[in-house]
Amino acid sequence: MDEADAVLLDTAQTPLIISGAPRLQSNLYQITDDFIRTLRPELDYYHDKERKEVWLTQKGIDQAEQYFALHNLFVKSQLELVRHLNLALRAHLIYEREKDYVVEEEKVQLLDKENGRVLDSTKLQGGQHQAIEAKEHLPLTPEMRAMASITYQNLFTMFEKLSGMTGTGKPAEDEFIETYNMEVVRIPTNIPVIRKDYPDRIFTTLPEKVTAIVNLVREIHETGQPILLVTGSVRMSELFSEVLLLEGIAHSLLNAYNAAKEAQMISEAGRLGAVTVATNMAGRGTDIKLTDEVKALGGLAVIGTERMANERMDLQMRGRAGRQGDPGFSQFFVSLEDDLIAKFGGEGMENYFKKHKDRVDYDQPKELKAGRFKRVVKRSQAASESQGMTSRQQTQEFDQSVKVQRNFIYDERAAILKGSSDGFSVSDIVKRVLNRFLDKHASLDHFALDRFILDNISYAFTGTPEALDLTDREAVFSYLQEMILAELKQKQALAGGEYDLFEQTAVLRAIDEMWIEEVDYLQQLRVVVSGRQSAQRNPAFEYHREALVGYQLMKKDIEDLALRYLMLSTVSHNPKGQLEIHFV
């Protein structure tokens, strides 16, 4: 596997999901989006940037009840409204345009957080994608159900042998061993690396940092040495592009909007006098060729406009220079306004920023050289890496319930196809469904019995005989069982030698339909239980507990649906003699 850490770690924070079977579209997306735009920060809602959580304050709840003319927002009948309010809040506060997504051709396109590339054919689940579309005033796409799901960790551990290569795997060796049982072996470079990696330059505010970066770019550009200016988001790449244009510095811009030209831009990034502004998509596996004239000037200059979410991403950026023994240098710039520092820098840095942000001279940026600032940058990145690792572990932990259920369902499907399944034999299904019905109706009446028969056994039924004693459980059970067996005999006569195929098809269809519902439910459950952390509950425990309940209900639902498919379907043969089954 190439670039193993990108595939096995970075991408592993998001489970692989196959979607389909669209839901009935809700009309609440635009209404709730309009309401969210009226709210005031801190007063009507609270935003925890570090945990990426948002919720309405009491004032916000009062506003919602007034806006939607409700006496109480948090009642069962308003469940969908509350869900859409949360989705709209997250769309406005958690997901940022040109950082988490871009809008192209009236479509919301998600961005890979690790490299800034567009994630093709990928959407957020649970209605979040539609909430972002409402925020951007775009046509709403159908909200799809999750039909199948697996994490990267569980996918790749299914292989007997797993290995890979990457230039930045050593910092994550502990996680590789813990998750994949893979040791990281460092292979020395063929030619010694002579690139110079300079210490970070730290500033108080973003404008100071931008000024310092532009000054360095101008200074280097005048010598003809090529420059690769790397940003952490599409938005910042656009900002630096505009600033360089104002400075009269010609450059190429590489981000998610023009990824089609990536190969050409990167091939030219090492030419004399070239300046390339790029998101960190211009990273993995890229060789930037240098001419002898450029090597004499010092090689490629890599300038990072911020420290990335983990050390491995920084190393990838630095590694664009100094390939195959070429000269070059890397230099990262940091400000206390950077997302990394704002989220993980701590209260001390936040107070320092508030105290000094208005005392700076933007034309003469003052560098923060004290050791505590360097320690904060290092500590913030370590905290970000820890959060990423925790997120991956939680994703894998959540998938354990799905894995157990998935293995059971797939094993049973395989057994049914081979004709060796004991778990879903038709006779056992009939007995269990009838017993559950009779358990539920301890005092059975003719209406409930007739309704059960019409819904599950026969549309041609005209009514139960008056002589049937409804208080005699065994008599009712025998009556229903005989009716089912008679219907199955008719199906057997119609299907002939393909009757086993009919039974197999009906049961498999029921399993597949309810499994899709279960996978979709488990995906929705992930979102729900993550919010329970603020109530001092363990999200993983809550997830596994409710997933077990959902699994037990799914097995009953499969049997109920299988009986309906066996009873209420029609069986025939087409003119070619092929069996045709029509399910209702």
PDB file of N, CA, C and O in Angstrom, residues 1-8 162-170 176 182-188 284-285 316:
ATOM      1  N   MET A   1       0.842  -1.188   0.000  1.00  0.00           N
ATOM      2  CA  MET A   1       0.000   0.000   0.000  1.00  0.00           C
ATOM      3  C   MET A   1       0.883   1.246   0.000  1.00  0.00           C
ATOM      4  O   MET A   1       1.753   1.381   0.859  1.00  0.00           O
ATOM      5  N   ASP A   2       0.646   2.139  -0.960  1.00  0.00           N
ATOM      6  CA  ASP A   2       1.434   3.372  -1.021  1.00  0.00           C
ATOM      7  C   ASP A   2       0.833   4.412  -0.082  1.00  0.00           C
ATOM      8  O   ASP A   2      -0.390   4.455   0.129  1.00  0.00           O
ATOM      9  N   GLU A   3       1.706   5.258   0.482  1.00  0.00           N
ATOM     10  CA  GLU A   3       1.283   6.292   1.433  1.00  0.00           C
ATOM     11  C   GLU A   3       0.381   5.672   2.504  1.00  0.00           C
ATOM     12  O   GLU A   3      -0.754   6.079   2.741  1.00  0.00           O
ATOM     13  N   ALA A   4       0.944   4.671   3.194  1.00  0.00           N
ATOM     14  CA  ALA A   4       0.154   3.848   4.109  1.00  0.00           C
ATOM     15  C   ALA A   4      -0.468   4.646   5.244  1.00  0.00           C
ATOM     16  O   ALA A   4      -1.598   4.367   5.658  1.00  0.00           O
ATOM     17  N   ASP A   5       0.244   5.649   5.760  1.00  0.00           N
ATOM     18  CA  ASP A   5      -0.321   6.393   6.895  1.00  0.00           C
ATOM     19  C   ASP A   5      -1.529   7.224   6.459  1.00  0.00           C
ATOM     20  O   ASP A   5      -2.487   7.400   7.223  1.00  0.00           O
ATOM     21  N   ALA A   6      -1.517   7.734   5.222  1.00  0.00           N
ATOM     22  CA  ALA A   6      -2.661   8.507   4.733  1.00  0.00           C
ATOM     23  C   ALA A   6      -3.894   7.622   4.615  1.00  0.00           C
ATOM     24  O   ALA A   6      -5.007   8.020   4.976  1.00  0.00           O
ATOM     25  N   VAL A   7      -3.692   6.399   4.131  1.00  0.00           N
ATOM     26  CA  VAL A   7      -4.827   5.490   3.924  1.00  0.00           C
ATOM     27  C   VAL A   7      -5.292   4.885   5.245  1.00  0.00           C
ATOM     28  O   VAL A   7      -6.485   4.901   5.565  1.00  0.00           O
ATOM     29  N   LEU A   8      -4.355   4.361   6.034  1.00  0.00           N
ATOM     30  CA  LEU A   8      -4.716   3.589   7.220  1.00  0.00           C
ATOM     31  C   LEU A   8      -5.025   4.449   8.440  1.00  0.00           C
ATOM     32  O   LEU A   8      -5.693   3.977   9.370  1.00  0.00           O
ATOM     33  N   LEU A 162      -0.690  -7.452   5.232  1.00  0.00           N
ATOM     34  CA  LEU A 162      -0.874  -6.019   5.024  1.00  0.00           C
ATOM     35  C   LEU A 162       0.458  -5.325   5.238  1.00  0.00           C
ATOM     36  O   LEU A 162       1.109  -5.499   6.276  1.00  0.00           O
ATOM     37  N   SER A 163       0.877  -4.570   4.247  1.00  0.00           N
ATOM     38  CA  SER A 163       2.128  -3.819   4.379  1.00  0.00           C
ATOM     39  C   SER A 163       2.024  -2.575   3.521  1.00  0.00           C
ATOM     40  O   SER A 163       1.131  -2.450   2.688  1.00  0.00           O
ATOM     41  N   GLY A 164       2.923  -1.647   3.729  1.00  0.00           N
ATOM     42  CA  GLY A 164       2.870  -0.418   2.957  1.00  0.00           C
ATOM     43  C   GLY A 164       4.145   0.378   3.098  1.00  0.00           C
ATOM     44  O   GLY A 164       5.067  -0.007   3.827  1.00  0.00           O
ATOM     45  N   MET A 165       4.196   1.497   2.388  1.00  0.00           N
ATOM     46  CA  MET A 165       5.351   2.386   2.446  1.00  0.00           C
ATOM     47  C   MET A 165       4.869   3.821   2.590  1.00  0.00           C
ATOM     48  O   MET A 165       3.820   4.204   2.060  1.00  0.00           O
ATOM     49  N   THR A 166       5.624   4.609   3.302  1.00  0.00           N
ATOM     50  CA  THR A 166       5.346   6.030   3.475  1.00  0.00           C
ATOM     51  C   THR A 166       6.593   6.690   4.034  1.00  0.00           C
ATOM     52  O   THR A 166       7.404   6.037   4.701  1.00  0.00           O
ATOM     53  N   GLY A 167       6.724   7.957   3.756  1.00  0.00           N
ATOM     54  CA  GLY A 167       7.882   8.683   4.285  1.00  0.00           C
ATOM     55  C   GLY A 167       7.637   9.257   5.674  1.00  0.00           C
ATOM     56  O   GLY A 167       8.554   9.816   6.288  1.00  0.00           O
ATOM     57  N   THR A 168       6.404   9.124   6.175  1.00  0.00           N
ATOM     58  CA  THR A 168       6.067   9.805   7.429  1.00  0.00           C
ATOM     59  C   THR A 168       5.344   8.888   8.406  1.00  0.00           C
ATOM     60  O   THR A 168       4.448   9.323   9.133  1.00  0.00           O
ATOM     61  N   GLY A 169       5.703   7.624   8.430  1.00  0.00           N
ATOM     62  CA  GLY A 169       5.003   6.680   9.299  1.00  0.00           C
ATOM     63  C   GLY A 169       5.552   6.569  10.707  1.00  0.00           C
ATOM     64  O   GLY A 169       4.849   6.155  11.624  1.00  0.00           O
ATOM     65  N   LYS A 170       6.816   6.947  10.914  1.00  0.00           N
ATOM     66  CA  LYS A 170       7.453   6.719  12.214  1.00  0.00           C
ATOM     67  C   LYS A 170       6.751   7.432  13.375  1.00  0.00           C
ATOM     68  O   LYS A 170       6.585   6.836  14.446  1.00  0.00           O
ATOM     69  N   PHE A 176       0.039   2.328  14.612  1.00  0.00           N
ATOM     70  CA  PHE A 176       0.131   1.254  13.628  1.00  0.00           C
ATOM     71  C   PHE A 176       0.199  -0.109  14.322  1.00  0.00           C
ATOM     72  O   PHE A 176      -0.446  -1.071  13.904  1.00  0.00           O
ATOM     73  N   MET A 182       1.262  -3.628  12.922  1.00  0.00           N
ATOM     74  CA  MET A 182       2.290  -3.371  11.911  1.00  0.00           C
ATOM     75  C   MET A 182       3.425  -2.554  12.528  1.00  0.00           C
ATOM     76  O   MET A 182       3.198  -1.458  13.044  1.00  0.00           O
ATOM     77  N   GLU A 183       4.611  -3.085  12.456  1.00  0.00           N
ATOM     78  CA  GLU A 183       5.790  -2.360  12.925  1.00  0.00           C
ATOM     79  C   GLU A 183       6.270  -1.413  11.823  1.00  0.00           C
ATOM     80  O   GLU A 183       6.159  -1.722  10.633  1.00  0.00           O
ATOM     81  N   VAL A 184       6.785  -0.260  12.207  1.00  0.00           N
ATOM     82  CA  VAL A 184       7.308   0.704  11.244  1.00  0.00           C
ATOM     83  C   VAL A 184       8.831   0.580  11.209  1.00  0.00           C
ATOM     84  O   VAL A 184       9.508   0.789  12.220  1.00  0.00           O
ATOM     85  N   VAL A 185       9.361   0.224  10.052  1.00  0.00           N
ATOM     86  CA  VAL A 185      10.810   0.073   9.869  1.00  0.00           C
ATOM     87  C   VAL A 185      11.314   1.245   9.040  1.00  0.00           C
ATOM     88  O   VAL A 185      10.810   1.494   7.936  1.00  0.00           O
ATOM     89  N   ARG A 186      12.268   1.978   9.564  1.00  0.00           N
ATOM     90  CA  ARG A 186      12.802   3.152   8.860  1.00  0.00           C
ATOM     91  C   ARG A 186      13.941   2.723   7.932  1.00  0.00           C
ATOM     92  O   ARG A 186      14.918   2.112   8.361  1.00  0.00           O
ATOM     93  N   ILE A 187      13.808   3.050   6.649  1.00  0.00           N
ATOM     94  CA  ILE A 187      14.830   2.737   5.651  1.00  0.00           C
ATOM     95  C   ILE A 187      15.578   4.027   5.325  1.00  0.00           C
ATOM     96  O   ILE A 187      14.964   5.021   4.936  1.00  0.00           O
ATOM     97  N   PRO A 188      16.903   4.047   5.476  1.00  0.00           N
ATOM     98  CA  PRO A 188      17.673   5.278   5.199  1.00  0.00           C
ATOM     99  C   PRO A 188      17.533   5.706   3.743  1.00  0.00           C
ATOM    100  O   PRO A 188      17.349   4.882   2.844  1.00  0.00           O
ATOM    101  N   ARG A 284       1.768  14.386  -1.072  1.00  0.00           N
ATOM    102  CA  ARG A 284       2.246  13.012  -1.082  1.00  0.00           C
ATOM    103  C   ARG A 284       2.691  12.538  -2.465  1.00  0.00           C
ATOM    104  O   ARG A 284       1.997  12.730  -3.446  1.00  0.00           O
ATOM    105  N   GLY A 285       3.867  11.906  -2.472  1.00  0.00           N
ATOM    106  CA  GLY A 285       4.360  11.260  -3.670  1.00  0.00           C
ATOM    107  C   GLY A 285       4.741  12.186  -4.801  1.00  0.00           C
ATOM    108  O   GLY A 285       4.850  11.760  -5.942  1.00  0.00           O
ATOM    109  N   GLN A 316       5.318  15.867   5.424  1.00  0.00           N
ATOM    110  CA  GLN A 316       5.025  15.754   4.000  1.00  0.00           C
ATOM    111  C   GLN A 316       5.313  17.065   3.280  1.00  0.00           C
ATOM    112  O   GLN A 316       5.849  17.078   2.174  1.00  0.00           O
TER     113      GLN A 316
END
